[in-house]
mmCIF file of C-alpha atoms in Angstrom:
data_model
loop_
_atom_site.group_PDB
_atom_site.id
_atom_site.type_symbol
_atom_site.label_atom_id
_atom_site.label_comp_id
_atom_site.label_asym_id
_atom_site.label_seq_id
_atom_site.Cartn_x
_atom_site.Cartn_y
_atom_site.Cartn_z
ATOM 1 C CA MET A 169 -0.239 0.035 0.029
ATOM 2 C CA GLU A 170 1.298 3.297 -0.885
ATOM 3 C CA GLU A 171 2.632 5.812 2.217
ATOM 4 C CA LEU A 172 0.051 9.210 1.259
ATOM 5 C CA SER A 173 1.997 12.288 1.328
ATOM 6 C CA ARG A 174 1.628 14.850 4.471
ATOM 7 C CA GLU A 175 -0.662 17.026 2.041
ATOM 8 C CA GLU A 176 -2.538 13.995 0.779
ATOM 9 C CA LYS A 177 -3.457 12.600 4.567
ATOM 10 C CA GLU A 178 -4.046 16.406 5.901
ATOM 11 C CA ALA A 179 -6.590 17.061 2.634
ATOM 12 C CA LYS A 180 -8.457 13.579 3.661
ATOM 13 C CA ILE A 181 -8.450 14.395 7.462
ATOM 14 C CA ARG A 182 -9.943 17.777 6.943
ATOM 15 C CA ASN A 183 -12.898 15.914 4.741
ATOM 16 C CA GLU A 184 -13.295 13.183 7.609
ATOM 17 C CA PHE A 185 -13.553 15.588 10.300
ATOM 18 C CA GLU A 186 -16.017 18.459 8.456
ATOM 19 C CA ASP A 187 -18.166 14.908 7.337
ATOM 20 C CA LEU A 188 -19.036 14.649 11.155
ATOM 21 C CA GLU A 189 -17.923 18.163 12.305
ATOM 22 C CA ILE A 190 -21.384 20.224 10.003
ATOM 23 C CA PRO A 191 -24.125 18.353 11.583
ATOM 24 C CA LYS A 192 -22.786 18.362 14.702
ATOM 25 C CA ILE A 193 -22.269 21.675 14.917
ATOM 26 C CA LYS A 194 -25.109 22.674 12.890
ATOM 27 C CA LYS A 195 -26.928 20.656 15.960
ATOM 28 C CA GLU A 196 -24.751 22.774 18.623
ATOM 29 C CA ASN A 197 -26.141 26.740 16.445
ATOM 30 C CA GLU A 198 -30.161 26.033 15.286
ATOM 31 C CA ASP A 199 -30.197 29.309 17.283
ATOM 32 C CA LEU A 200 -28.312 31.082 14.406
ATOM 33 C CA GLU A 201 -30.220 34.221 13.048
ATOM 34 C CA ASP A 202 -29.706 33.080 9.739
ATOM 35 C CA PRO A 203 -30.789 29.529 9.031
ATOM 36 C CA GLU A 204 -28.404 29.805 6.104
ATOM 37 C CA GLU A 205 -25.384 31.011 7.913
ATOM 38 C CA GLU A 206 -22.214 28.547 7.542
ATOM 39 C CA PRO A 207 -21.098 27.771 11.004
ATOM 40 C CA PRO A 208 -17.906 28.355 12.358
ATOM 41 C CA LYS A 209 -15.427 25.413 11.570
ATOM 42 C CA ALA A 210 -14.490 25.224 15.575
ATOM 43 C CA PHE A 211 -15.017 22.720 17.390
ATOM 44 C CA THR A 212 -14.685 21.300 21.085
ATOM 45 C CA GLU A 213 -13.338 18.828 22.990
ATOM 46 C CA ALA A 214 -16.395 16.387 23.210
ATOM 47 C CA LEU A 215 -15.944 17.171 19.105
ATOM 48 C CA LEU A 216 -12.663 15.660 18.830
ATOM 49 C CA LEU A 217 -12.980 12.888 21.047
ATOM 50 C CA ASP A 218 -16.416 12.000 18.384
ATOM 51 C CA PHE A 219 -14.099 12.396 15.711
ATOM 52 C CA LEU A 220 -10.800 10.399 17.326
ATOM 53 C CA ASP A 221 -13.424 7.762 17.719
ATOM 54 C CA ALA A 222 -15.420 7.257 15.303
ATOM 55 C CA LYS A 223 -11.644 7.616 12.715
ATOM 56 C CA SER A 224 -10.314 4.362 15.282
ATOM 57 C CA LYS A 225 -13.733 2.784 15.280
ATOM 58 C CA THR A 226 -13.351 2.182 19.113
ATOM 59 C CA THR A 227 -12.937 4.450 21.949
ATOM 60 C CA TYR A 228 -9.574 6.525 21.172
ATOM 61 C CA HIS A 229 -6.360 6.065 23.373
ATOM 62 C CA ARG A 230 -7.417 8.744 26.371
ATOM 63 C CA ASP A 231 -3.893 9.979 26.833
ATOM 64 C CA ILE A 232 -2.990 10.819 23.240
ATOM 65 C CA ALA A 233 -6.251 13.110 22.615
ATOM 66 C CA THR A 234 -5.855 14.767 25.914
ATOM 67 C CA LYS A 235 -2.153 15.372 25.042
ATOM 68 C CA LEU A 236 -3.336 16.968 21.079
ATOM 69 C CA TRP A 237 -6.515 18.683 22.502
ATOM 70 C CA GLN A 238 -3.568 20.011 24.795
ATOM 71 C CA ARG A 239 -1.566 20.775 21.981
ATOM 72 C CA MET A 240 -3.892 22.999 20.125
ATOM 73 C CA GLU A 241 -4.650 26.935 20.004
ATOM 74 C CA LYS A 242 -7.912 27.382 21.655
ATOM 75 C CA LYS A 243 -9.719 30.422 21.919
ATOM 76 C CA GLU A 244 -12.425 29.785 24.780
ATOM 77 C CA GLU A 245 -12.390 25.975 24.843
ATOM 78 C CA LYS A 246 -12.691 25.902 20.694
ATOM 79 C CA SER A 247 -10.536 25.184 18.361
ATOM 80 C CA THR A 248 -10.273 25.204 14.241
ATOM 81 C CA VAL A 249 -9.511 22.102 11.714
ATOM 82 C CA ASP A 250 -6.240 23.581 10.985
ATOM 83 C CA GLU A 251 -5.051 23.597 14.632
ATOM 84 C CA PHE A 252 -6.501 20.051 14.838
ATOM 85 C CA ILE A 253 -4.655 18.883 11.951
ATOM 86 C CA LYS A 254 -1.277 20.706 12.948
ATOM 87 C CA ALA A 255 -1.542 19.024 16.305
ATOM 88 C CA PHE A 256 -2.165 16.022 14.898
ATOM 89 C CA PHE A 257 1.039 16.137 12.555
ATOM 90 C CA GLU A 258 2.913 17.267 15.483
ATOM 91 C CA GLU A 259 1.881 14.164 17.529
ATOM 92 C CA GLU A 260 2.077 12.015 14.439
ATOM 93 C CA SER A 261 6.100 13.230 14.257
ATOM 94 C CA LEU A 262 6.837 12.360 18.289
ATOM 95 C CA ILE A 263 4.867 8.963 17.904
ATOM 96 C CA GLU A 264 6.864 8.196 15.340
ATOM 97 C CA GLU A 265 9.955 8.465 16.920
ATOM 98 C CA LYS A 266 8.977 6.407 20.339
ATOM 99 C CA ILE A 267 8.375 4.022 17.430
ATOM 100 C CA ASP A 268 11.926 4.218 15.798
ATOM 101 C CA ASN A 269 13.725 4.748 19.086
ATOM 102 C CA LEU A 270 12.038 1.105 20.451
ATOM 103 C CA ASN A 271 12.850 -0.345 17.496
ATOM 104 C CA LYS A 272 16.544 -0.046 17.846
ATOM 105 C CA ILE A 273 16.676 -1.125 20.868
ATOM 106 C CA LEU A 274 14.339 -4.319 20.427
ATOM 107 C CA PRO A 275 17.181 -6.354 18.769
ATOM 108 C CA ASP A 276 19.044 -5.553 22.293
ATOM 109 C CA LEU A 277 15.924 -6.629 24.748
ATOM 110 C CA GLU A 278 15.052 -10.113 22.709
ATOM 111 C CA LYS A 279 18.748 -11.208 23.075
ATOM 112 C CA GLU A 280 18.722 -10.154 26.556
ATOM 113 C CA GLN A 281 15.920 -12.175 27.044
ATOM 114 C CA ILE A 282 17.528 -15.591 25.106
ATOM 115 C CA GLU A 283 20.556 -15.212 27.658
ATOM 116 C CA ASN A 284 18.573 -14.793 30.143
ATOM 117 C CA ASN A 285 16.184 -18.048 29.218
ATOM 118 C CA THR A 286 19.187 -20.014 28.268
ATOM 119 C CA VAL A 287 20.370 -18.676 31.992
ATOM 120 C CA LEU A 288 17.207 -19.976 33.496
ATOM 121 C CA ASP A 289 16.610 -23.559 31.508
ATOM 122 C CA GLY A 290 20.013 -24.155 33.247
ATOM 123 C CA PHE A 291 18.798 -23.542 36.230
ATOM 124 C CA ARG A 292 15.896 -25.821 35.345
ATOM 125 C CA GLN A 293 18.026 -28.734 34.614
ATOM 126 C CA ALA A 294 20.671 -28.305 37.615
ATOM 127 C CA GLU A 295 17.352 -28.523 40.087
ATOM 128 C CA ALA A 296 16.401 -31.919 41.579
ATOM 129 C CA LEU A 297 12.983 -31.810 42.955
ATOM 130 C CA ASN A 298 11.297 -33.838 45.208
ATOM 131 C CA ARG A 299 8.394 -35.365 44.928
ATOM 132 C CA HIS A 300 7.000 -32.449 47.190
ATOM 133 C CA GLY A 301 8.766 -30.032 44.686
ATOM 134 C CA ILE A 302 11.010 -28.488 47.058
ATOM 135 C CA ASN A 303 14.541 -28.435 45.417
ATOM 136 C CA GLU A 304 16.687 -31.625 47.143
ATOM 137 C CA ASN A 305 19.953 -29.249 47.751
ATOM 138 C CA SER A 306 17.553 -27.187 49.644
ATOM 139 C CA LYS A 307 18.533 -26.202 53.200
ATOM 140 C CA VAL A 308 16.088 -25.051 56.347
ATOM 141 C CA GLU A 309 17.706 -23.296 59.403
ATOM 142 C CA VAL A 310 15.753 -22.962 62.408
ATOM 143 C CA PHE A 311 16.979 -21.369 65.059
ATOM 144 C CA ILE A 312 14.953 -22.160 69.074
ATOM 145 C CA ARG A 313 14.122 -18.987 70.648
ATOM 146 C CA GLU A 314 12.443 -20.974 73.797
ATOM 147 C CA LEU A 315 11.763 -24.823 74.313
ATOM 148 C CA THR A 316 8.535 -26.200 76.268
ATOM 149 C CA PHE A 317 7.944 -28.999 77.381
ATOM 150 C CA LEU A 318 5.276 -30.614 78.239
ATOM 151 C CA ASP A 319 6.631 -34.058 79.599
ATOM 152 C CA PRO A 320 6.437 -34.236 82.771
ATOM 153 C CA ASN A 321 9.613 -36.794 82.005
ATOM 154 C CA VAL A 322 11.582 -33.887 80.849
ATOM 155 C CA ILE A 323 13.764 -31.591 83.487
ATOM 156 C CA ASP A 324 16.020 -28.467 82.046
ATOM 157 C CA LEU A 325 18.807 -28.704 83.915
ATOM 158 C CA GLY A 326 20.202 -25.313 82.574
ATOM 159 C CA LEU A 327 22.816 -24.647 80.298
ATOM 160 C CA GLY A 328 20.950 -25.926 77.311
ATOM 161 C CA ILE A 329 21.119 -29.880 79.127
ATOM 162 C CA TYR A 330 17.612 -31.600 79.728
ATOM 163 C CA MET A 331 17.311 -34.793 81.519
ATOM 164 C CA ILE A 332 15.197 -37.529 80.488
ATOM 165 C CA CYS A 333 13.254 -38.947 83.650
ATOM 166 C CA LYS A 334 11.852 -43.056 82.728
#
């Protein structure tokens, strides 16, 4: 598929936006004095979200949409299609740059993952488990803080010496 030029992308975005924008702006401006008057080419953040949702055929990523809205110049919390297009290409450029950076480090990360899996496999092969799933080379240290005998036949002589009477 052939990549569109910036001008072609801009024209496509403008047409798609106007298809969505004009009915909503007309509805919002039903009180215009002259019904033949062209509604203003300004839109709100809600209209921007509607456009992005319609364009992506799902709920558009709200963080990116918020960044687009913040990047746009606004008057009285409204903006224009031209500002949207400008902000869109700026944000697209930033996202493409991030993708390029990630693609540069991806081979190193994949190599590191393979090395880590190799080391892990070595540990798994060296580990022998008993029937309870515990490593046979495991050691348990038990520290006795206090010892109480319930058997009256055991007498504590002190210094860790006990006498068992039978």
